[in-house]
Coordinates of C-alpha atoms in Angstrom, one line a residue:
Chain A
X209 CA 17.8 -29.7 6.4
X210 CA 17.3 -30.4 9.9
X211 CA 16.9 -27.3 10.5
X212 CA 13.1 -26.6 10.4
X213 CA 10.7 -29.0 11.8
X214 CA 7.8 -28.1 9.0
X215 CA 9.3 -28.9 5.8
X216 CA 6.3 -31.1 5.4
X217 CA 3.9 -28.7 5.7
X218 CA 6.4 -26.6 2.9
X219 CA 6.5 -29.1 0.3
X220 CA 2.5 -29.4 0.7
X221 CA 2.6 -25.9 0.0
X222 CA 4.4 -25.5 -2.6
X223 CA 2.5 -28.1 -4.3
X224 CA -0.4 -26.1 -4.1
X225 CA 0.8 -22.9 -4.8
X226 CA 2.8 -24.9 -7.8
X227 CA 6.3 -23.4 -7.3
X228 CA 9.3 -25.2 -7.7
X229 CA 12.0 -24.4 -4.4
X230 CA 15.5 -24.6 -3.9
X231 CA 16.6 -26.7 -0.2
X232 CA 17.7 -23.7 0.5
X233 CA 14.9 -21.5 -0.2
X234 CA 13.1 -24.3 1.0
X235 CA 14.4 -24.5 4.2
X236 CA 15.0 -20.5 4.0
X237 CA 10.9 -20.3 3.5
X238 CA 9.8 -22.9 6.5
X239 CA 11.5 -20.4 9.2
X240 CA 10.0 -18.0 7.6
X241 CA 6.3 -18.9 7.3
X242 CA 6.0 -20.4 10.3
X243 CA 7.6 -17.5 12.2
X244 CA 4.5 -15.1 10.0
X245 CA 1.8 -17.5 10.0
X246 CA 2.6 -17.5 14.0
X247 CA 2.1 -13.8 13.9
X248 CA -0.3 -13.9 11.9
X249 CA -2.6 -16.5 14.6
X250 CA -3.2 -12.5 16.2
X251 CA -6.6 -12.4 14.0
X252 CA -7.9 -15.4 14.6
X253 CA -8.3 -14.8 18.3
X254 CA -9.1 -11.5 17.8
X255 CA -12.1 -12.8 15.4
X256 CA -13.0 -15.1 18.2
X257 CA -13.5 -12.5 21.0
X258 CA -15.8 -10.2 18.6
X259 CA -17.9 -12.8 17.7
X260 CA -18.9 -11.2 14.3
X261 CA -20.6 -12.9 11.3
X262 CA -18.4 -12.0 8.1
X263 CA -21.6 -9.6 6.5
X264 CA -21.0 -6.9 4.0
X265 CA -21.8 -4.0 2.8
X266 CA -25.5 -3.4 0.6
X267 CA -23.1 -1.8 -2.0
X268 CA -26.5 -0.1 -3.3
X269 CA -27.6 1.8 -0.3
X270 CA -24.8 3.9 -1.0
X271 CA -25.5 4.9 -4.2
X272 CA -22.4 4.3 -5.7
X273 CA -22.9 1.5 -8.2
X274 CA -24.2 2.8 -11.7
X275 CA -27.7 1.9 -12.2
X276 CA -27.5 1.5 -16.5
X277 CA -26.6 -1.9 -15.4
X278 CA -29.8 -2.0 -13.2
X279 CA -31.8 -4.8 -14.8
X280 CA -28.7 -7.2 -13.7
X281 CA -29.2 -6.2 -9.8
X282 CA -29.8 -8.8 -7.5
X283 CA -32.5 -7.0 -5.6
X284 CA -31.6 -7.3 -1.9
X285 CA -35.1 -6.8 -0.5
X286 CA -36.0 -10.0 -2.3
X287 CA -33.8 -11.6 -0.3
X288 CA -34.4 -11.5 3.2
X289 CA -32.4 -14.7 4.3
X290 CA -29.8 -13.2 2.4
X291 CA -29.5 -9.8 5.0
X292 CA -29.2 -8.7 8.4
X293 CA -28.8 -5.2 9.5
X294 CA -28.2 -3.3 6.1
X295 CA -25.6 -6.2 5.3
X296 CA -25.1 -9.4 2.8
X297 CA -24.0 -12.8 4.6
X298 CA -21.6 -14.6 2.4
X299 CA -22.2 -18.0 3.0
X300 CA -18.6 -19.3 1.5
X301 CA -17.2 -17.0 3.8
X302 CA -18.8 -18.4 6.5
X303 CA -21.9 -16.7 7.0
X304 CA -24.8 -18.9 8.1
X305 CA -28.2 -18.4 6.2
X306 CA -30.8 -19.6 8.6
X307 CA -33.8 -21.6 7.4
X308 CA -37.0 -21.3 6.7
Chain B
X201 CA 17.2 21.4 -1.2
X202 CA 15.4 23.5 -3.4
X203 CA 12.1 24.7 -4.8
X204 CA 10.6 24.1 -7.7
X205 CA 8.0 25.2 -9.8
X206 CA 4.4 23.2 -9.0
X207 CA 2.9 21.2 -12.1
X208 CA -0.2 23.0 -12.4
X209 CA 2.1 26.7 -12.4
X210 CA 4.4 25.4 -15.0
X211 CA 1.0 24.9 -16.9
X212 CA -0.2 28.2 -17.0
X213 CA 3.4 29.5 -17.4
X214 CA 3.6 27.0 -20.3
X215 CA 0.0 28.7 -21.6
X216 CA 1.2 32.4 -21.2
X217 CA 4.8 31.0 -23.0
X218 CA 6.7 32.3 -20.0
X219 CA 8.0 28.8 -19.8
X220 CA 8.9 26.3 -22.9
X221 CA 7.7 22.4 -22.8
X222 CA 10.8 22.1 -25.1
X223 CA 13.4 23.5 -22.6
X224 CA 11.5 21.8 -20.0
X225 CA 12.1 18.0 -21.3
X226 CA 16.1 19.2 -21.6
X227 CA 16.0 20.2 -18.0
X228 CA 14.0 17.1 -16.6
X229 CA 16.7 14.7 -19.0
X230 CA 19.7 16.6 -17.2
X231 CA 18.3 15.5 -14.2
X232 CA 17.8 11.7 -14.9
X233 CA 21.2 11.5 -16.6
X234 CA 22.5 13.6 -13.8
X235 CA 20.7 10.9 -10.7
X236 CA 19.6 7.7 -12.4
X237 CA 22.7 5.9 -12.2
X238 CA 22.9 6.4 -8.3
X239 CA 19.2 6.1 -7.6
X240 CA 17.5 3.9 -10.5
X241 CA 13.8 5.4 -10.3
X242 CA 13.8 4.0 -13.9
X243 CA 12.7 0.2 -14.6
X244 CA 12.5 1.5 -18.8
X245 CA 12.5 4.8 -19.9
X246 CA 11.4 6.2 -23.3
X247 CA 13.6 7.2 -25.6
X248 CA 15.0 10.9 -25.8
X249 CA 14.2 11.6 -29.2
X250 CA 10.6 10.7 -28.5
X251 CA 9.7 13.2 -25.4
X252 CA 11.7 16.0 -26.9
X253 CA 9.7 15.4 -30.1
X254 CA 6.5 15.6 -27.9
X255 CA 7.5 18.1 -26.5
X256 CA 7.9 19.9 -29.9
X257 CA 4.9 19.2 -30.7
X258 CA 2.8 20.3 -27.8
X259 CA 4.9 23.6 -28.0
X260 CA 3.6 24.2 -31.5
X261 CA 0.0 23.4 -31.0
X262 CA 0.5 26.2 -27.5
X263 CA 1.9 28.7 -29.8
X264 CA -1.1 28.0 -32.9
X265 CA -3.9 28.3 -29.6
X266 CA -4.9 24.6 -30.4
X267 CA -7.2 23.3 -27.6
X268 CA -4.5 21.2 -25.3
X269 CA -5.3 19.1 -22.5
X270 CA -5.1 20.0 -18.6
X271 CA -1.4 18.0 -18.3
X272 CA 0.2 19.8 -21.3
X273 CA 3.5 19.7 -21.1
X274 CA 4.4 18.2 -18.1
X275 CA 6.4 15.4 -17.6
X276 CA 4.8 11.9 -15.8
X277 CA 7.0 8.7 -14.7
X278 CA 4.4 6.0 -14.1
X279 CA 5.0 3.2 -11.4
X280 CA 5.9 -0.5 -13.8
X281 CA 2.3 -2.2 -12.3
X282 CA 0.9 -0.3 -14.3
X283 CA -0.1 -1.2 -18.1
X284 CA 1.5 0.8 -21.1
X285 CA 1.3 -0.2 -24.3
X286 CA 4.1 1.4 -25.6
X287 CA 6.6 0.4 -22.5
X288 CA 7.5 -3.0 -21.3
X289 CA 5.3 -3.8 -17.8
X290 CA 7.5 -5.7 -15.7
X291 CA 5.9 -5.0 -12.1
X292 CA 9.6 -5.8 -11.6
X293 CA 9.5 -9.0 -11.6
X294 CA 11.2 -11.6 -13.7
X295 CA 8.5 -13.3 -14.9
X296 CA 7.2 -10.6 -16.6
X297 CA 10.2 -9.2 -18.3
X298 CA 10.0 -8.0 -21.2
X299 CA 6.1 -7.7 -21.3
X300 CA 4.3 -5.5 -23.5
X301 CA 0.6 -5.0 -22.9
X302 CA -1.5 -4.8 -25.8
X303 CA -3.5 -1.9 -23.9
X304 CA -3.0 0.6 -21.9
X305 CA -4.5 1.2 -18.3
X306 CA -7.3 3.7 -17.5
X307 CA -5.3 6.0 -16.0
X308 CA -2.5 6.1 -18.8
X309 CA -5.1 6.9 -21.0
X310 CA -6.3 9.6 -19.4
X311 CA -3.1 11.1 -18.4
X312 CA -2.4 10.9 -22.3
X313 CA -5.8 12.5 -23.7
X314 CA -5.1 15.6 -20.6
X315 CA -1.5 16.0 -23.0
X316 CA 1.0 14.4 -20.8
X317 CA 4.0 13.4 -21.9
X318 CA 5.4 10.0 -19.4
X319 CA 8.4 9.5 -19.7
X320 CA 9.2 6.3 -17.9
X321 CA 8.0 3.3 -15.7
X322 CA 9.3 3.6 -12.0
X323 CA 10.6 0.6 -9.8
X324 CA 9.1 -1.5 -6.7
X325 CA 9.2 -4.7 -5.3
X326 CA 8.4 -7.2 -6.9
X327 CA 4.4 -6.7 -7.6
X328 CA 4.4 -4.5 -5.1
X329 CA 5.1 -6.7 -2.7
X330 CA 7.3 -4.8 0.2
X331 CA 7.8 -1.3 1.8
X332 CA 11.5 -0.4 0.4
X333 CA 11.7 -1.1 -3.3
X334 CA 14.6 -3.1 -2.2
X335 CA 12.7 -6.7 -3.7
X336 CA 13.2 -5.4 -7.0
X337 CA 14.4 -8.3 -10.1
X338 CA 15.9 -4.6 -11.0
X339 CA 18.0 -3.9 -8.2
X340 CA 17.3 -1.4 -5.5
X341 CA 16.1 2.3 -5.2
X342 CA 18.2 4.2 -3.8
X343 CA 16.8 7.8 -1.6
X344 CA 18.1 10.8 -2.6
X345 CA 17.6 12.8 0.0
X346 CA 20.4 9.8 1.4
X347 CA 21.8 7.1 -1.2
X348 CA 22.3 4.5 1.7
X349 CA 18.7 4.8 2.4
X350 CA 15.7 3.0 0.7
X351 CA 13.1 5.2 -0.4
X352 CA 10.5 3.3 0.6
X353 CA 8.0 1.2 -1.3
X354 CA 7.0 0.0 -3.0
X355 CA 6.6 3.2 -5.3
X356 CA 9.9 4.0 -4.5
X357 CA 10.8 4.6 -8.1
X358 CA 7.7 7.4 -8.4
X359 CA 8.7 8.8 -5.4
X360 CA 12.6 9.2 -5.8
X361 CA 11.7 9.9 -10.0
X362 CA 9.7 13.1 -8.0
X363 CA 12.3 13.9 -5.5
X364 CA 15.2 14.2 -7.9
X365 CA 13.7 15.9 -10.9
X366 CA 12.9 13.1 -12.7
X367 CA 9.7 13.9 -13.0
X368 CA 6.6 16.4 -12.7
X369 CA 3.9 14.1 -11.4
X370 CA 3.8 9.8 -11.2
X371 CA 1.3 7.3 -10.8
X372 CA 2.4 4.8 -7.8
X373 CA 0.0 2.5 -6.7
X374 CA -1.2 2.1 -2.2
X375 CA -2.2 -1.4 -1.1
X376 CA -1.3 -0.8 2.3
X377 CA 0.6 2.4 2.2
X378 CA 2.8 1.8 -1.3
X379 CA 2.3 5.3 -2.0
X380 CA 2.1 7.3 1.0
X381 CA 5.8 5.7 2.7
X382 CA 7.7 6.6 -0.4
X383 CA 6.4 9.7 -0.1
X384 CA 7.0 10.6 3.9
X385 CA 11.0 9.1 2.7
X386 CA 11.5 11.5 0.5
X387 CA 9.5 14.8 1.2
X388 CA 6.8 13.7 -1.5
X389 CA 3.0 14.2 -1.3
X390 CA 1.3 10.7 -2.3
X391 CA -3.1 10.1 -1.7
X392 CA -4.5 6.9 -1.9
X393 CA -8.5 7.6 -2.4
X394 CA -11.0 6.2 -1.6
X395 CA -11.4 1.8 -3.2
X396 CA -13.4 2.1 -6.2
X397 CA -12.1 6.3 -6.9
X398 CA -9.6 5.7 -9.2
X399 CA -9.9 3.1 -12.2
X400 CA -7.9 -0.1 -11.7
X401 CA -8.3 -1.6 -14.7
X402 CA -4.5 -2.3 -16.2
X403 CA -3.4 -2.5 -13.2
X404 CA -1.3 -5.6 -12.2
X405 CA -3.3 -7.5 -9.1
X406 CA -1.6 -7.7 -6.4
X407 CA -4.1 -7.3 -3.4
X408 CA -7.4 -6.4 -5.2
X409 CA -9.5 -6.0 -2.4
X410 CA -7.2 -2.9 -1.1
X411 CA -5.3 -1.6 -3.7
X412 CA -5.8 1.7 -5.2
X413 CA -3.9 3.4 -8.2
X414 CA -2.4 6.3 -6.5
X415 CA -1.8 9.6 -7.3
X416 CA 2.3 11.6 -7.2
X417 CA 3.7 14.6 -6.6
X418 CA 5.2 16.9 -5.4
X419 CA 2.7 19.5 -4.0
X420 CA -1.0 18.6 -2.1
X421 CA -2.4 20.9 -5.5
X422 CA -0.8 18.8 -7.8
X423 CA -1.9 15.8 -6.2
X424 CA -5.3 16.7 -6.6
X425 CA -4.8 17.9 -10.1
X426 CA -3.8 14.2 -10.9
X427 CA -6.7 13.1 -8.9
X428 CA -9.3 14.7 -10.9
X429 CA -8.0 13.2 -14.2
X430 CA -7.2 10.0 -12.8
X431 CA -10.0 9.9 -11.0
X432 CA -14.2 8.8 -12.1
X433 CA -15.9 6.0 -13.4
X434 CA -14.5 3.5 -15.8
X435 CA -16.9 1.0 -17.4
X436 CA -13.8 -1.2 -17.1
X437 CA -13.7 -1.6 -13.1
X438 CA -16.4 -3.5 -11.8
X439 CA -15.7 -1.8 -8.3
X440 CA -15.9 1.4 -10.1
X441 CA -17.2 4.4 -8.2
X442 CA -20.4 6.2 -9.5
X443 CA -18.5 9.4 -9.8
X444 CA -19.1 11.5 -12.5
X445 CA -16.0 13.8 -12.3
X446 CA -14.1 15.9 -9.5
X447 CA -12.8 18.6 -9.1
X448 CA -10.7 18.5 -6.0
X449 CA -7.9 21.0 -7.1
X450 CA -10.5 23.7 -6.1
X451 CA -10.8 23.1 -2.5
X452 CA -9.8 25.9 -0.3
X453 CA -7.0 26.1 2.1
X454 CA -8.5 24.9 5.7
X455 CA -8.9 27.2 8.2
X456 CA -7.6 25.5 11.6
X457 CA -10.6 26.9 13.5
X458 CA -13.2 24.6 11.3
X459 CA -11.0 21.7 11.8
X460 CA -11.4 19.0 14.1
X461 CA -8.3 16.2 14.7
X462 CA -9.1 12.9 15.5
X463 CA -5.6 11.3 17.1
X464 CA -6.0 7.9 17.5
X465 CA -3.7 6.1 20.2
X466 CA -3.2 3.0 17.9
X467 CA -1.4 5.3 15.8
X468 CA 0.6 7.7 17.1
X469 CA 2.4 5.1 19.1
X470 CA 5.6 2.8 18.7
X471 CA 6.8 6.0 16.2
X472 CA 10.7 6.9 17.0
X473 CA 10.9 10.1 18.5
X474 CA 12.4 12.4 15.3
X475 CA 9.7 10.9 14.3
X476 CA 6.9 11.9 17.4
X477 CA 8.1 15.1 18.1
X478 CA 7.9 16.4 14.6
X479 CA 4.3 15.1 14.5
X480 CA 3.5 16.5 18.2
X481 CA 4.9 20.1 16.8
X482 CA 2.5 20.0 13.9
X483 CA 0.0 18.9 15.9
X484 CA 0.3 21.7 19.0
X485 CA 0.8 24.2 16.2
X486 CA -2.7 23.6 14.6
X487 CA -3.9 22.7 18.1
X488 CA -2.8 26.8 18.9
X489 CA -4.5 28.2 15.5
X490 CA -7.6 26.7 16.5
X491 CA -8.1 23.3 15.8
X492 CA -10.5 21.2 17.4
X493 CA -8.1 18.1 18.9
X494 CA -9.5 14.9 20.5
X495 CA -8.2 11.6 21.5
X496 CA -9.5 8.2 21.1
X497 CA -8.4 4.5 21.4
X498 CA -9.1 1.9 19.4
X499 CA -7.9 -1.3 20.6
X500 CA -9.0 -3.4 17.6
X501 CA -6.6 -1.6 15.6
X502 CA -4.1 -3.1 17.2
X503 CA -4.7 -6.4 14.7
X504 CA -5.0 -4.2 11.8
X505 CA -1.5 -5.7 10.9
X506 CA -2.2 -9.2 10.9
X507 CA -5.5 -8.6 9.4
X508 CA -4.0 -6.2 6.1
X509 CA -0.9 -9.5 5.5
X510 CA -3.4 -12.3 6.0
X511 CA -6.0 -10.9 3.8
X512 CA -3.3 -9.2 0.9
X513 CA -1.7 -12.8 1.3
X514 CA -4.6 -14.5 0.3
X515 CA -5.7 -12.2 -2.5
X516 CA -1.9 -12.8 -3.7
X517 CA -2.4 -16.4 -4.1
X518 CA -5.3 -15.9 -6.4
X519 CA -4.3 -12.9 -8.1
X520 CA -0.7 -14.9 -9.3
X521 CA -2.0 -18.6 -10.4
X522 CA -1.9 -16.7 -12.8
X523 CA 1.7 -17.1 -14.3
X524 CA 1.9 -20.2 -15.1
X525 CA 4.4 -19.7 -17.9
X526 CA 1.8 -19.9 -20.5
X527 CA 0.8 -16.0 -21.4
X528 CA 4.0 -14.4 -19.7
X529 CA 7.2 -14.2 -20.6
X530 CA 8.9 -16.5 -18.9
X531 CA 8.4 -20.0 -19.2
X532 CA 10.0 -23.6 -17.9
X533 CA 11.3 -26.2 -20.4
X534 CA 9.7 -29.7 -19.4
X535 CA 7.3 -31.5 -20.6
X536 CA 5.4 -32.4 -17.8
X537 CA 2.9 -30.5 -17.1
X538 CA 3.1 -29.9 -13.5
X539 CA 6.8 -29.6 -13.5
X540 CA 6.8 -27.0 -15.6
X541 CA 4.6 -24.5 -14.1
X542 CA 6.7 -25.2 -11.1
X543 CA 9.7 -24.7 -13.1
X544 CA 8.8 -21.5 -14.3
X545 CA 6.8 -19.9 -11.2
X546 CA 10.7 -21.1 -9.5
X547 CA 12.5 -19.0 -12.4
X548 CA 10.5 -16.3 -12.5
X549 CA 9.7 -15.4 -8.9
X550 CA 11.6 -13.4 -6.2
X551 CA 12.3 -14.6 -2.7
X552 CA 9.3 -12.2 -1.3
X553 CA 6.9 -13.2 -3.9
X554 CA 7.2 -17.0 -2.9
X555 CA 6.8 -16.0 0.5
X556 CA 3.3 -14.2 0.2
X557 CA 2.0 -17.0 -2.4
X558 CA 3.0 -20.2 0.1
X559 CA 0.8 -17.5 2.9
X560 CA -1.5 -17.3 1.0
X561 CA -2.1 -20.4 0.5
X562 CA -2.0 -21.6 4.0
X563 CA -4.3 -19.1 5.3
X564 CA -6.4 -20.3 2.3
X565 CA -6.3 -23.9 2.8
X566 CA -8.8 -26.0 4.3
X567 CA -8.4 -26.5 8.2
X568 CA -6.8 -23.2 8.4
X569 CA -8.3 -20.7 6.3
X570 CA -11.4 -20.5 9.3
X571 CA -8.6 -18.9 11.3
X572 CA -7.0 -17.1 9.1
X573 CA -8.5 -15.2 6.1
X574 CA -12.0 -15.6 7.1
X575 CA -11.4 -14.1 10.2
X576 CA -9.3 -11.8 8.8
X577 CA -12.2 -11.0 6.7
X578 CA -14.6 -10.3 10.1
X579 CA -11.8 -8.7 11.5
X580 CA -11.8 -6.0 8.4
X581 CA -15.2 -5.1 8.5
X582 CA -15.1 -4.8 12.2
X583 CA -12.1 -2.5 11.8
X584 CA -14.1 -0.6 9.2
X585 CA -16.8 0.5 11.1
X586 CA -15.2 1.9 13.7
X587 CA -12.9 3.9 10.8
X588 CA -15.7 5.2 8.9
X589 CA -17.5 6.2 11.8
X590 CA -14.7 8.3 13.8
X591 CA -14.6 9.8 10.1
X592 CA -17.9 11.0 10.2
X593 CA -17.0 12.8 13.3
X594 CA -13.2 13.9 12.2
X595 CA -10.4 13.8 10.1
X596 CA -8.0 11.1 12.1
X597 CA -4.3 12.8 12.2
X598 CA -1.4 9.8 12.3
X599 CA 2.2 9.5 11.8
X600 CA 2.6 7.9 7.9
X601 CA 6.2 5.6 9.5
X602 CA 7.3 4.6 12.6
X603 CA 10.8 5.0 11.7
X604 CA 13.3 7.6 9.4
X605 CA 14.3 5.3 6.3
X606 CA 16.0 2.7 6.7
X607 CA 19.8 1.8 5.0
X608 CA 19.5 -0.6 2.6
X609 CA 19.1 -4.0 3.7
X610 CA 18.6 -2.9 6.8
X611 CA 15.1 -4.5 7.3
X612 CA 15.5 -7.0 4.6
X613 CA 16.2 -10.5 5.6
X614 CA 13.7 -10.2 8.4
X615 CA 10.3 -10.2 6.7
X616 CA 7.9 -9.2 10.0
X617 CA 10.5 -5.8 10.7
X618 CA 9.3 -5.1 7.1
X619 CA 5.9 -5.5 7.5
X620 CA 6.0 -3.4 10.6
X621 CA 6.8 -0.1 8.5
X622 CA 3.3 -0.6 7.5
X623 CA 1.7 -0.4 10.7
X624 CA 0.1 3.2 10.5
X625 CA -1.1 3.3 6.6
X626 CA -2.7 -0.6 6.2
X627 CA -5.9 1.1 7.8
X628 CA -7.0 2.9 5.1
X629 CA -6.6 0.3 2.8
X630 CA -8.6 -1.7 4.6
X631 CA -11.9 0.9 5.4
X632 CA -11.4 1.4 1.7
X633 CA -10.9 5.7 2.6
X634 CA -9.2 8.3 1.2
X635 CA -5.6 8.8 2.9
X636 CA -2.8 11.5 2.6
X637 CA 0.6 11.8 3.2
X638 CA 3.2 15.1 2.9
X639 CA 6.1 16.0 4.1
X640 CA 6.2 18.2 7.5
X641 CA 10.1 18.6 8.4
X642 CA 12.9 16.9 8.7
X643 CA 15.8 14.8 10.5
X644 CA 19.0 16.1 10.0
X645 CA 18.3 15.4 5.1
X646 CA 16.0 12.7 6.4
X647 CA 12.4 13.5 5.2
X648 CA 9.1 13.5 7.7
X649 CA 6.0 13.1 6.5
X650 CA 2.3 13.1 8.4
X651 CA -1.2 10.8 7.1
X652 CA -4.1 12.1 7.3
X653 CA -7.1 9.9 6.5
X654 CA -10.8 11.2 5.7
X655 CA -13.6 9.6 5.4
X656 CA -15.4 7.7 1.9
X657 CA -15.0 10.5 -0.7
X658 CA -13.7 12.6 1.1
X659 CA -10.7 13.5 -1.0
X660 CA -11.2 17.5 -0.7
X661 CA -11.4 17.9 2.7
X662 CA -7.7 15.9 3.1
X663 CA -6.6 18.0 0.4
X664 CA -7.7 21.3 2.0
X665 CA -5.7 20.7 4.7
X666 CA -2.1 19.1 3.0
X667 CA -2.4 23.3 1.5
X668 CA -3.0 24.1 5.2
X669 CA -0.1 22.1 6.4
X670 CA 2.5 23.3 3.2
X671 CA 1.7 26.7 4.6
X672 CA 2.5 26.2 7.7
X673 CA 6.1 23.8 6.7
X674 CA 6.5 25.7 3.5
X675 CA 7.5 22.7 2.2
X676 CA 5.8 22.8 -0.9
X677 CA 7.9 21.8 -4.1
X678 CA 10.8 20.6 -2.7
X679 CA 13.6 18.9 -4.5
X680 CA 17.1 17.3 -4.1
X681 CA 20.0 19.3 -4.8

């Protein structure tokens, strides 16, 4: 079990994911996960270089949604601080809503 | 290799009394008997008695001149992550075996409404997480063109069932290329529709912002026939687009002189030489017939694969949290709640599923979330914007896979090598745009495909260009002999 230095991390992830692992699985996953996480790190670097906010399209601009539930729609024009350049700002995904 | 009738031609022949649905079902059952023990395309098959009875009823209805549906008498296989109330739905996972859903997916209802006969549920990588159909709890599916090789994945069972004649049409699903890669590896056709065009109600979720149920067939026109039936608005899917009915079936073959094709450096570099040479041969042919070919580079696409996998892992971790040994068949035995859940997930999930869930948890964890998941959503938006902008000017042409179908076991031990197989296909899922994969030739016995990517709701354009390519290659309705 000493072949992977990140077994503590694997234990934490397994606990969060609610998965019991055998010792052999733990070791294999430890090797794989550390390697894959390293590969995925390229995304963080790319996002920093792009300097972009995680904004999302206003769907009804495209006219794709059915309007039979229109009374339940949020009218985007009433939320000027939550829209920027035709995109919706999603705070929980890291977008910042400007105050005032 | 031999050629068989296209499904739409079969329907015409059934209606004109040239072919009989009963004789047809016997032919298909013969193929299944001949191939299935070697290929393992199906996880579950409907009883032959029921299938023959259905075909007899359809035959009677046609003879009486009763109104019948557009898929009358056609034999359809359905990927086993799409819910059916009459056959088990396992997503190739032990955790769901032998779950029988209490309802049919919207797409299944639409097939049955059009008098299709559902023959069985096809094999896949567990929860559609894979590119080879080796990661199934029910054993790997083999490629009928070369039984030592994989059929691609995750809809490998669907593709294999088509290529040996075990079905006329098939439903797959495509989260990052899962319908297109198997199509390319089996000389069949797979179309990933625009996100929201086909209802996902009844699709066992893996990466819900990426995946679409996808029509698969042995010809472009048959894929269009199936798409027109399964596509369109469904109130049961919150992401369903406001599209009433589709008419891609009547799309006319494209004229090469009207085509504007874009080739992206990042989507053609890195492929093996036989794939490259076949791809450029087709492009040169189109150019010689008057197509306008333009070359671009989008450097951000070099980050498409890690972006895709980060999002897919995060969504998988969330979607698969429901398998806690309570509502579904595989259960734990401990009296402690925590241990009971851990045990049921330990017993029920395979290696790749555990890996993806844990990586998803990692990507969403406090301290890592901004570096991984949030970053991936940002990069995804940029990729989407670039692809939508480009596809407003042209159709993108690319390879489907950078490699020929690998041998069984060749890639399974190295996850990064497996993920690399999706490098050309994930872009369409990140952007939510439609993409078609179709055969363009063979290297020895191994099929090679091409991919066309259009703008949102441009499925008809893809069908038109697909029809043109079929005329050039003659690869339409091909099965293994």
